[in-house]
Short mmCIF file of C-alpha atoms and ligand atoms in Angstrom, two decimals:
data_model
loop_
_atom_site.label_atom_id
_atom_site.label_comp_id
_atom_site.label_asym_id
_atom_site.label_seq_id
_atom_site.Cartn_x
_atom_site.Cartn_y
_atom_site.Cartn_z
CA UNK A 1 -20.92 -21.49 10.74
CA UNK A 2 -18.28 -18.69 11.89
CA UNK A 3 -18.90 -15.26 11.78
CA UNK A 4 -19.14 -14.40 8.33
CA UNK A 5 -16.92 -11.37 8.43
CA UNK A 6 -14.52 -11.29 5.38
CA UNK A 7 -12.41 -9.72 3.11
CA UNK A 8 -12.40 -10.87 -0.62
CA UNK A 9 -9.42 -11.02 -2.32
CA UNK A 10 -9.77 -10.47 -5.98
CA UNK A 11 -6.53 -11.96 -7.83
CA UNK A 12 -7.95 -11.15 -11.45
CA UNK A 13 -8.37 -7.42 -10.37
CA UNK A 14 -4.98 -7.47 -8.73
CA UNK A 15 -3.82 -8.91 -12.47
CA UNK A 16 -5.72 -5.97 -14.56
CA UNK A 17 -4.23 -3.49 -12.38
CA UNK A 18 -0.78 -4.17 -13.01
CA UNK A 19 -1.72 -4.58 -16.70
CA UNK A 20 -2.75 -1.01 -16.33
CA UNK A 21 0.53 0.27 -14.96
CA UNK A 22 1.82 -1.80 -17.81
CA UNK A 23 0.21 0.55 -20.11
CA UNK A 24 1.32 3.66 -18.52
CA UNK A 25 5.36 2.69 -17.79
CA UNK A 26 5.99 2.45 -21.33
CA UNK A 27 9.20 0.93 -21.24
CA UNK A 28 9.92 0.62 -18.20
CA UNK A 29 10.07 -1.96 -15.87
CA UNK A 30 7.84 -3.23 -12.87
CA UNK A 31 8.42 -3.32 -9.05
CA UNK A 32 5.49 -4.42 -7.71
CA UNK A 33 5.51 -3.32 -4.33
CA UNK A 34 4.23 -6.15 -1.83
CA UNK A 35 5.03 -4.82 1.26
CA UNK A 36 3.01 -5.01 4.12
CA UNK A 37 1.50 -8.72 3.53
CA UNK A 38 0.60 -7.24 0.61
CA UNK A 39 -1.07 -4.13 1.44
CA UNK A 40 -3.02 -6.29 3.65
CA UNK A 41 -4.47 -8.16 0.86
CA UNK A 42 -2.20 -11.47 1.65
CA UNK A 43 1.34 -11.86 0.47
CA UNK A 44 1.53 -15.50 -0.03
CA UNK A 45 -1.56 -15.37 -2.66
CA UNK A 46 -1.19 -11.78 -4.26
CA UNK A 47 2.20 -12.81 -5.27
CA UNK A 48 1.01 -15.57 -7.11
CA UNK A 49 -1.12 -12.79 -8.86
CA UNK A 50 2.18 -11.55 -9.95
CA UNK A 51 3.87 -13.32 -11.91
CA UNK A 52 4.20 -10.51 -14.65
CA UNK A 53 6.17 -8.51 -12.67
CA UNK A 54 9.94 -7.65 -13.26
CA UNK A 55 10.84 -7.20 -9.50
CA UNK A 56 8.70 -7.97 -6.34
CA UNK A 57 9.62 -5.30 -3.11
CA UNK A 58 9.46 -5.94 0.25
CA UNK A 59 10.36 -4.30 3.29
CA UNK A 60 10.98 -6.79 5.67
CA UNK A 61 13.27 -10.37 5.25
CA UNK A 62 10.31 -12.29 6.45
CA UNK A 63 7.67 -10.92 3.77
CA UNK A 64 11.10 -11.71 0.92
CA UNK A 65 10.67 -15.48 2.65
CA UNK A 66 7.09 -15.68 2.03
CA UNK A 67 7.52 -14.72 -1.68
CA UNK A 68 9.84 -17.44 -2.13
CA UNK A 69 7.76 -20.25 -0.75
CA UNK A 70 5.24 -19.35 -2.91
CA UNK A 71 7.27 -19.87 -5.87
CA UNK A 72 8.48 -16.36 -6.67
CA UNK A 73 11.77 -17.39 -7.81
CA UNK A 74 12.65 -13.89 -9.64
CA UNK A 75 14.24 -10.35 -8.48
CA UNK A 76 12.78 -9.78 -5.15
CA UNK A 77 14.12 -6.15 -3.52
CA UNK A 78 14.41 -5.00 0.30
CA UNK A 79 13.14 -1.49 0.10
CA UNK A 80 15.09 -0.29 3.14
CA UNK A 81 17.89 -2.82 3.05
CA UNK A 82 19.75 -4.53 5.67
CA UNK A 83 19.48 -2.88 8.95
CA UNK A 84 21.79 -5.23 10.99
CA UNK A 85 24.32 -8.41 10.19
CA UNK A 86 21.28 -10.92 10.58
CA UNK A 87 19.16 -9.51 7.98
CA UNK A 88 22.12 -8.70 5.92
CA UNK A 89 23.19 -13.06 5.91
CA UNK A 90 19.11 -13.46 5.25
CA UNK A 91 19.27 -10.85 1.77
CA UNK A 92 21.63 -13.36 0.88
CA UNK A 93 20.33 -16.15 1.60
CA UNK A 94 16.81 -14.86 -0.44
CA UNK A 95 19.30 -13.44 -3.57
CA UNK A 96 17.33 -9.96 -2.68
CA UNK A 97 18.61 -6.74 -4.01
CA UNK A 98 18.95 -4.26 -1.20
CA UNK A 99 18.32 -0.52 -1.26
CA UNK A 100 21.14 0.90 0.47
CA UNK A 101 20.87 4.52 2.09
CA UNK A 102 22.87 5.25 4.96
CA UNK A 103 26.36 5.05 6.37
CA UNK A 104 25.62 2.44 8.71
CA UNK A 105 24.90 -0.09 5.71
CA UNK A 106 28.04 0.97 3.68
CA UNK A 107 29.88 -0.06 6.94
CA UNK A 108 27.49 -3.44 7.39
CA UNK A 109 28.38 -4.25 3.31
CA UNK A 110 32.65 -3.89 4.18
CA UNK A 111 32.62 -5.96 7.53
CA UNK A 112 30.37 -9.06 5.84
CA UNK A 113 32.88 -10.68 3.79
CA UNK A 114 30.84 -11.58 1.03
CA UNK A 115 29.55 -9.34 -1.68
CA UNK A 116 25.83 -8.48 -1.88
CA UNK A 117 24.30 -11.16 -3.94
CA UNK A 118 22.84 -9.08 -6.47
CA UNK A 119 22.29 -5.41 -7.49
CA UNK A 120 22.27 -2.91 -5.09
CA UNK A 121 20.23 0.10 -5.14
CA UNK A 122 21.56 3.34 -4.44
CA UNK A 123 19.23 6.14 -2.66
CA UNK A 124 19.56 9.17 -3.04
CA UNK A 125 17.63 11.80 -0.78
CA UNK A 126 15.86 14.06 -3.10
CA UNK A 127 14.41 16.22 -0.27
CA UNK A 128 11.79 13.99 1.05
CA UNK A 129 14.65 13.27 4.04
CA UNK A 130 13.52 9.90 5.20
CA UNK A 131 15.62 7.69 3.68
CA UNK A 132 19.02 8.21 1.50
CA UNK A 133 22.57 9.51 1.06
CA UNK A 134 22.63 13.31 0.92
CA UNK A 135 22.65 14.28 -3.22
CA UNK A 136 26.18 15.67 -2.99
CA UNK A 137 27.33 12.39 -1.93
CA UNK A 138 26.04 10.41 -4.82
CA UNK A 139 29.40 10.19 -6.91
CA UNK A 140 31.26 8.89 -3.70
CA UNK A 141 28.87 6.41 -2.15
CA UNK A 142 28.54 4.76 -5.73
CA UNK A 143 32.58 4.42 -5.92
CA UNK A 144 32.32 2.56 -2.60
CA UNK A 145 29.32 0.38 -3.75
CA UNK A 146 30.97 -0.63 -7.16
CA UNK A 147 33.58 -2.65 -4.99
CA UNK A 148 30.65 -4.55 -3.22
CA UNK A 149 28.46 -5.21 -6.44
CA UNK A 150 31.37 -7.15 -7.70
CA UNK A 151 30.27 -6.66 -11.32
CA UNK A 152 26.06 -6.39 -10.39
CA UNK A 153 24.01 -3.75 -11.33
CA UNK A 154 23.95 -0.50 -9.19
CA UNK A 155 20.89 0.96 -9.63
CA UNK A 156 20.21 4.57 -8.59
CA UNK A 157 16.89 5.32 -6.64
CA UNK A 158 14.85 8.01 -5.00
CA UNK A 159 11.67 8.89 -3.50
CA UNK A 160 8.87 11.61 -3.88
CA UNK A 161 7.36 12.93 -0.89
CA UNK A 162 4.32 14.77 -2.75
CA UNK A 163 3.61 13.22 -6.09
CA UNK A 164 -0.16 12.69 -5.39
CA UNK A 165 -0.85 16.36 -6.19
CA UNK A 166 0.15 17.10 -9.47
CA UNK A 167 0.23 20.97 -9.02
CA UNK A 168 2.64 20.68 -6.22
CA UNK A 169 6.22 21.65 -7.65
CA UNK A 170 8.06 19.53 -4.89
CA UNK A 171 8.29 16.91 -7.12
CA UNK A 172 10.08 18.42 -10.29
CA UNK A 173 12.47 20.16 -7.91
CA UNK A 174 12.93 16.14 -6.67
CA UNK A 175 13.74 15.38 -9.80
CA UNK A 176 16.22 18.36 -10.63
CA UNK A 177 17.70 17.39 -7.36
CA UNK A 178 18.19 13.72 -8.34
CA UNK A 179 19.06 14.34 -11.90
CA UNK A 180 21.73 16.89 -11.05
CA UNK A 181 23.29 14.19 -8.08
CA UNK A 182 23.81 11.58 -10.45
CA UNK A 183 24.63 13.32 -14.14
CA UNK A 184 27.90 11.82 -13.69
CA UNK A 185 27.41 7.96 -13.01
CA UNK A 186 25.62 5.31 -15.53
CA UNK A 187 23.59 3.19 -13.87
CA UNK A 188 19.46 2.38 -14.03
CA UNK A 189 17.20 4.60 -12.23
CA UNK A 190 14.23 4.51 -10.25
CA UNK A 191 12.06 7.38 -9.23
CA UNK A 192 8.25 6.47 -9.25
CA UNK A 193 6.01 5.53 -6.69
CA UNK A 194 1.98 5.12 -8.10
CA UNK A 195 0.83 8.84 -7.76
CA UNK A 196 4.50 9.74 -10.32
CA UNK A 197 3.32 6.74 -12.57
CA UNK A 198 0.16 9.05 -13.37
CA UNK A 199 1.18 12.28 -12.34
CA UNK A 200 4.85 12.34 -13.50
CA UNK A 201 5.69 10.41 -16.52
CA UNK A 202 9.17 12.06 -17.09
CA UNK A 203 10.04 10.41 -14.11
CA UNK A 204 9.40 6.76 -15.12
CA UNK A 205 12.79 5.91 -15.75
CA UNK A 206 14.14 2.34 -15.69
CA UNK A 207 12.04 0.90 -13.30
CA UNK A 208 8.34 2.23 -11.90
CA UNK A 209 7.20 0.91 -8.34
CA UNK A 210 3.65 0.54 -8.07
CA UNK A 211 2.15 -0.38 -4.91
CA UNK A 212 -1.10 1.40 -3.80
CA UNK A 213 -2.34 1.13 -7.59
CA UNK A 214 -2.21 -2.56 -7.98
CA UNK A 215 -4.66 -2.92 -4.86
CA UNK A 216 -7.33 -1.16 -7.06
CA UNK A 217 -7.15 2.78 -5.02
CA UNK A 218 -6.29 5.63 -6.52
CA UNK A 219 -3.00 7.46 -5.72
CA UNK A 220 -4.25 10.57 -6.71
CA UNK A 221 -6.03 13.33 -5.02
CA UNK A 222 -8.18 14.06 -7.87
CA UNK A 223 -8.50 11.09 -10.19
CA UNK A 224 -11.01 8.11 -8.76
CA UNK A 225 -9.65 4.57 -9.45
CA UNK A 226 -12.57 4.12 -11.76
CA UNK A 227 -11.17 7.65 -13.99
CA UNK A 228 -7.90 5.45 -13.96
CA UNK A 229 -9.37 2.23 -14.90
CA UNK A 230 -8.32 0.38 -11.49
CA UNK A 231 -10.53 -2.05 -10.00
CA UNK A 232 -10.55 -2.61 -6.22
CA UNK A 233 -9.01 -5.58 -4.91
CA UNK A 234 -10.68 -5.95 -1.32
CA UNK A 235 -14.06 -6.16 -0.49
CA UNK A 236 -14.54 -6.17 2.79
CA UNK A 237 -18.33 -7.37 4.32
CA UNK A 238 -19.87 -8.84 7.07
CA UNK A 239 -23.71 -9.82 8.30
CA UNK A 240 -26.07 -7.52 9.97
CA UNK A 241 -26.75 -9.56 13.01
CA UNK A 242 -29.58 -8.00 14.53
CA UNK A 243 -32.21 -4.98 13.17
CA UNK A 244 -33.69 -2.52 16.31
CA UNK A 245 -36.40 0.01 16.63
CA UNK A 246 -34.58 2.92 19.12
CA UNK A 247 -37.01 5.98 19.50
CA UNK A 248 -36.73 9.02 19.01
CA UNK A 249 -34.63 10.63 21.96
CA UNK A 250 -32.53 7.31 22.66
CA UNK A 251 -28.51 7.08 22.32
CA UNK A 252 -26.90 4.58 20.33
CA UNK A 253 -23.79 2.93 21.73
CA UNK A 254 -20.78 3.60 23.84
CA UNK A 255 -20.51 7.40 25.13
CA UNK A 256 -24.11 7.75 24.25
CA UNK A 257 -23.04 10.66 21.36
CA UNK A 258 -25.48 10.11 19.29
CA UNK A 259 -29.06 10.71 19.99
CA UNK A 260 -31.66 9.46 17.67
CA UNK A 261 -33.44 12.80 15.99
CA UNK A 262 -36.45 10.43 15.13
CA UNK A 263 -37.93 7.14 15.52
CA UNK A 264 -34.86 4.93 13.89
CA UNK A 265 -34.58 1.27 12.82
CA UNK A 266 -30.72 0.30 13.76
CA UNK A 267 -28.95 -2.36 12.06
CA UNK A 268 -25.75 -4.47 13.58
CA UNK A 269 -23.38 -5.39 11.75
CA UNK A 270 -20.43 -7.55 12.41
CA UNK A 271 -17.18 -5.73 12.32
CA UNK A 272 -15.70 -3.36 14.32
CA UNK A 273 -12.21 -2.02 14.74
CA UNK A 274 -10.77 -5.29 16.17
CA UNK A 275 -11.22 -6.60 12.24
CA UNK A 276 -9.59 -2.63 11.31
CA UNK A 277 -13.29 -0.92 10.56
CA UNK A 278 -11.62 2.73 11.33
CA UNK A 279 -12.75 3.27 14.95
CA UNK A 280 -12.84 7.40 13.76
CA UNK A 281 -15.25 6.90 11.19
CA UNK A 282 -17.68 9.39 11.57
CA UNK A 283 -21.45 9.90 11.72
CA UNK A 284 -22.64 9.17 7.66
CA UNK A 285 -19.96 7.00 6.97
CA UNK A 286 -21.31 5.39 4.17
CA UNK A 287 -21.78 1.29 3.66
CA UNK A 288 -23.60 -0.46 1.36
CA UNK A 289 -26.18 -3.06 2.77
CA UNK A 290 -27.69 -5.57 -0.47
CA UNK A 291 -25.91 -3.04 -1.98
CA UNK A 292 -28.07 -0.18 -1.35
CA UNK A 293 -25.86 2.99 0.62
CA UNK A 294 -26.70 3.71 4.20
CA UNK A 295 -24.62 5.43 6.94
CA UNK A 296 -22.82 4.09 9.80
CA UNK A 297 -24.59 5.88 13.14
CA UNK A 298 -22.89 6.04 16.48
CA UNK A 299 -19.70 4.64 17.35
CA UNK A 300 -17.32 1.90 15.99
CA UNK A 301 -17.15 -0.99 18.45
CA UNK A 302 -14.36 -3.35 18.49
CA UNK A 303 -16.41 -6.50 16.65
CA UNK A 304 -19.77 -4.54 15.78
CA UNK A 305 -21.07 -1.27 14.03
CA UNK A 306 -24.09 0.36 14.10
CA UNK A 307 -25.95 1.48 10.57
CA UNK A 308 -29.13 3.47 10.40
CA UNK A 309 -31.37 1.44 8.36
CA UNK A 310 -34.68 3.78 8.96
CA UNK A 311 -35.23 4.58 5.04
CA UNK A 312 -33.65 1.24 3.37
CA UNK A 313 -36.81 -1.09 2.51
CA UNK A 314 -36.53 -4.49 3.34
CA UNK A 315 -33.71 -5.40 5.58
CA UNK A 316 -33.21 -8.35 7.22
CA UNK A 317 -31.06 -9.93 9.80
CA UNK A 318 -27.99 -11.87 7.59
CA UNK A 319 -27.83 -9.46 4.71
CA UNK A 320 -24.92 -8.49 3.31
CA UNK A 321 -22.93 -5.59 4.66
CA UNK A 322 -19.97 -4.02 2.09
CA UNK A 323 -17.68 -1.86 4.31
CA UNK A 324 -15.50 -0.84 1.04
CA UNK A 325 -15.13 -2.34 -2.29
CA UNK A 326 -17.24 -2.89 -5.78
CA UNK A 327 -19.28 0.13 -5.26
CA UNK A 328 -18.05 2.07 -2.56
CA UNK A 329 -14.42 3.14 -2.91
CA UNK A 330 -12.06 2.50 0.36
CA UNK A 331 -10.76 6.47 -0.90
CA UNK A 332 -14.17 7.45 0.05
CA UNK A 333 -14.64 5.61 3.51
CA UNK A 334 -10.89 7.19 4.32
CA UNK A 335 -12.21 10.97 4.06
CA UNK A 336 -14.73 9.91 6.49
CA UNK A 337 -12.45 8.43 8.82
CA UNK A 338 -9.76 11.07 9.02
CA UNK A 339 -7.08 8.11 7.35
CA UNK A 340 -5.99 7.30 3.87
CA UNK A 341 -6.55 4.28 1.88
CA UNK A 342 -3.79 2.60 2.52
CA UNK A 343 -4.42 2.71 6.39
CA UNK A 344 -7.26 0.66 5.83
CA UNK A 345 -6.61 -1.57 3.40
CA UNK A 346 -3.50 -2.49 5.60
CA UNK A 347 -5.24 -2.67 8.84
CA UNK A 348 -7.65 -5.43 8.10
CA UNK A 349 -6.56 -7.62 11.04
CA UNK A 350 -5.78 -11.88 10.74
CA UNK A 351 -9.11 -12.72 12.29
CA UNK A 352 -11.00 -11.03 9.17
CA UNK A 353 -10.97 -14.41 6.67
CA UNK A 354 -9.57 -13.76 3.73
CA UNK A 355 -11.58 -15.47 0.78
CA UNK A 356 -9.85 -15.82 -3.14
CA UNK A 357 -11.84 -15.00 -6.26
C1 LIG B 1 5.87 1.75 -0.56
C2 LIG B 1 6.81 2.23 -1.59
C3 LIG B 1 6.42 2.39 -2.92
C4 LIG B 1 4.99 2.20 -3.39
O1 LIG B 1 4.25 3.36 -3.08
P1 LIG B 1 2.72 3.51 -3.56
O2 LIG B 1 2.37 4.89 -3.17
O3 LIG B 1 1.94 2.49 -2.80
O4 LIG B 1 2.71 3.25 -5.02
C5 LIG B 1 7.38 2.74 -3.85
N1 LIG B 1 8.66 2.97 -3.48
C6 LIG B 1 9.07 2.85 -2.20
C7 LIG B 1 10.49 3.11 -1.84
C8 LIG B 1 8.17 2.49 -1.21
O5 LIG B 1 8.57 2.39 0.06
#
């Protein structure tokens, strides 16, 4: 048998999830957003998952590709658009919607002959100044799309750089900002990543774009997925492969940092940050092994971790090892390891098998 280090991939959870943001939108309508193989839970099955959604997002040509040999034959969106001629023929090819938010694409829509293939989303920079037109340009960048959209839907869009925190008041001035740009032209909006689904529901709009949420992990600072009713979609585990008495006095692993403060029984497990186990997690990380917590001890290898097993009865070489999932939150592995959820969740690499349920 291989090594038995895996991440489960729970489609039904995936399912309830978006049947949560369901509940919350109202109205509105659903972008899921699939980028990044799908949050690194697998595009090709999660967007089978899907099929409830309005729109599926992407961010690349290649993931809009994937979506369509799996079937997804409905309104698939390229969240940063075309970048260059190639992927511009490609959007076409796919029938994807394309964000546009920069000069450079206005100028890449007017040399390509055709018209975009189907609606066209506007951005507007509401102060987050990533991506988008400036908002006093609104009213003349939409005149210039309407003569590409050649009777589609132009659909006006922005993004929130700090709707996680509810208290912060970035994210109303966003929307004063993005209100005020486009008061003049008719057109669907789009304003709300996750954290605005929860935290901001005057921004919901036309169309909501969940991503982080439909994984299972909250988007909040202070709401747990469990307070929002999300289930986690990943479970990531692996064996323990070997169980070792170190004394008291002894290092364990590279750099020798951590020195045993007693007589320890050390557990191996097998992942490391070659399968994207944070290599910063600290000291007390926690894991679950059979279930029961204990703390990661000394440093993240590239296949293997070390766990101090000293006070968990009964362990034995091939248990189970749950790095995050049912019963220990990826939220709460990321404050130990100095990253956010979706930094994890989307650095589980391809050698990690991915199993259905
Ligand atoms: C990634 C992304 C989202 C989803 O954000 P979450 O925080 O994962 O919900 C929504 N909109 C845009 C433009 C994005 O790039």
């Amino acid at each position: 048998m291989s090594r038995n280090t895996t991440a489960q991939i729970d489609l039904a959870a995936i399912r309830h999830n978006l049947s949560v943001v369901k509940n919350l939108a109202g109205d509105s309508r659903i972008v899921c957003v699939v980028k990044a193989d799908a949050y690194g839970h697998g595009l090709s099955r999660v967007c089978r998952a899907l099929d409830d959604a309005d729109v599926l997002a992407v961010a690349t040509t290649g993931e809009g590709f994937s979506c369509r040999e799996q079937g997804w034959a409905g309104r698939l969106l390229l969240l940063e658009g075309p970048s260059n001629a190639e992927e511009f023929d490609d959007a076409v090819t796919l029938g994807a919607e394309m964000v546009v938010h920069h000069e450079s694409q206005l100028q890449l829509l007017a040399q390509r002959k055709i018209s975009a293939p189907a609606a066209l989303w506007l951005k507007i920079d509401s102060g987050m100044h990533r991506l988008g037109f400036p908002p006093e340009r609104a009213t003349e960048v939409f005149k210039q799309l309407q003569q590409h959209c050649n009777g589609r839907p132009l659909i006006l869009m922005s993004h929130f750089a700090c709707a996680d925190d509810r208290n912060n008041p970035m994210t109303e001035r966003q929307i004063r900002i993005f209100d005020a740009s486009v008061a003049s032209l008719s057109g669907e909006m789009s304003l709300a990543n996750s954290a605005a689904i929860l935290n901001f529901p005057q921004s919901h709009r036309d169309y909501v774009r969940p991503g982080i949420m439909l994984y299972g992990v909250s988007p909040c600072t202070d709401r747990s997925a469990a307070d929002i009713g999300l289930q986690p979609a990943m479970n990531l585990g692996c064996d323990l492969i070997a169980i070792n008495q170190v004394s008291e006095g002894e290092s364990i692993g590279y750099g020798a940092g951590f020195i045993c403060p007693h007589d320890m029984l050390v557990g191996v497990a097998a992942i490391g940050y070659g399968d994207g186990y944070p290599r910063h997690a600290e000291n007390g990380t926690p894991v679950l092994v059979n279930g029961q917590r204990a703390a990661l001890t000394g440093r993240v290898s590239m296949d293997m971790i070390t766990i101090d097993l000293t006070h968990l009865e009964n362990a034995q070489v091939g248990d189970r090892v749950t790095l995050w999932g049912a019963g220990l939150p990826v939220e709460e592995v990321a404050q130990w390891a100095n990253a956010i959820p979706y930094e994890l969740i989307c650095g589980v690499t391809a050698r990690v098998k991915a199993i259905m349920v």
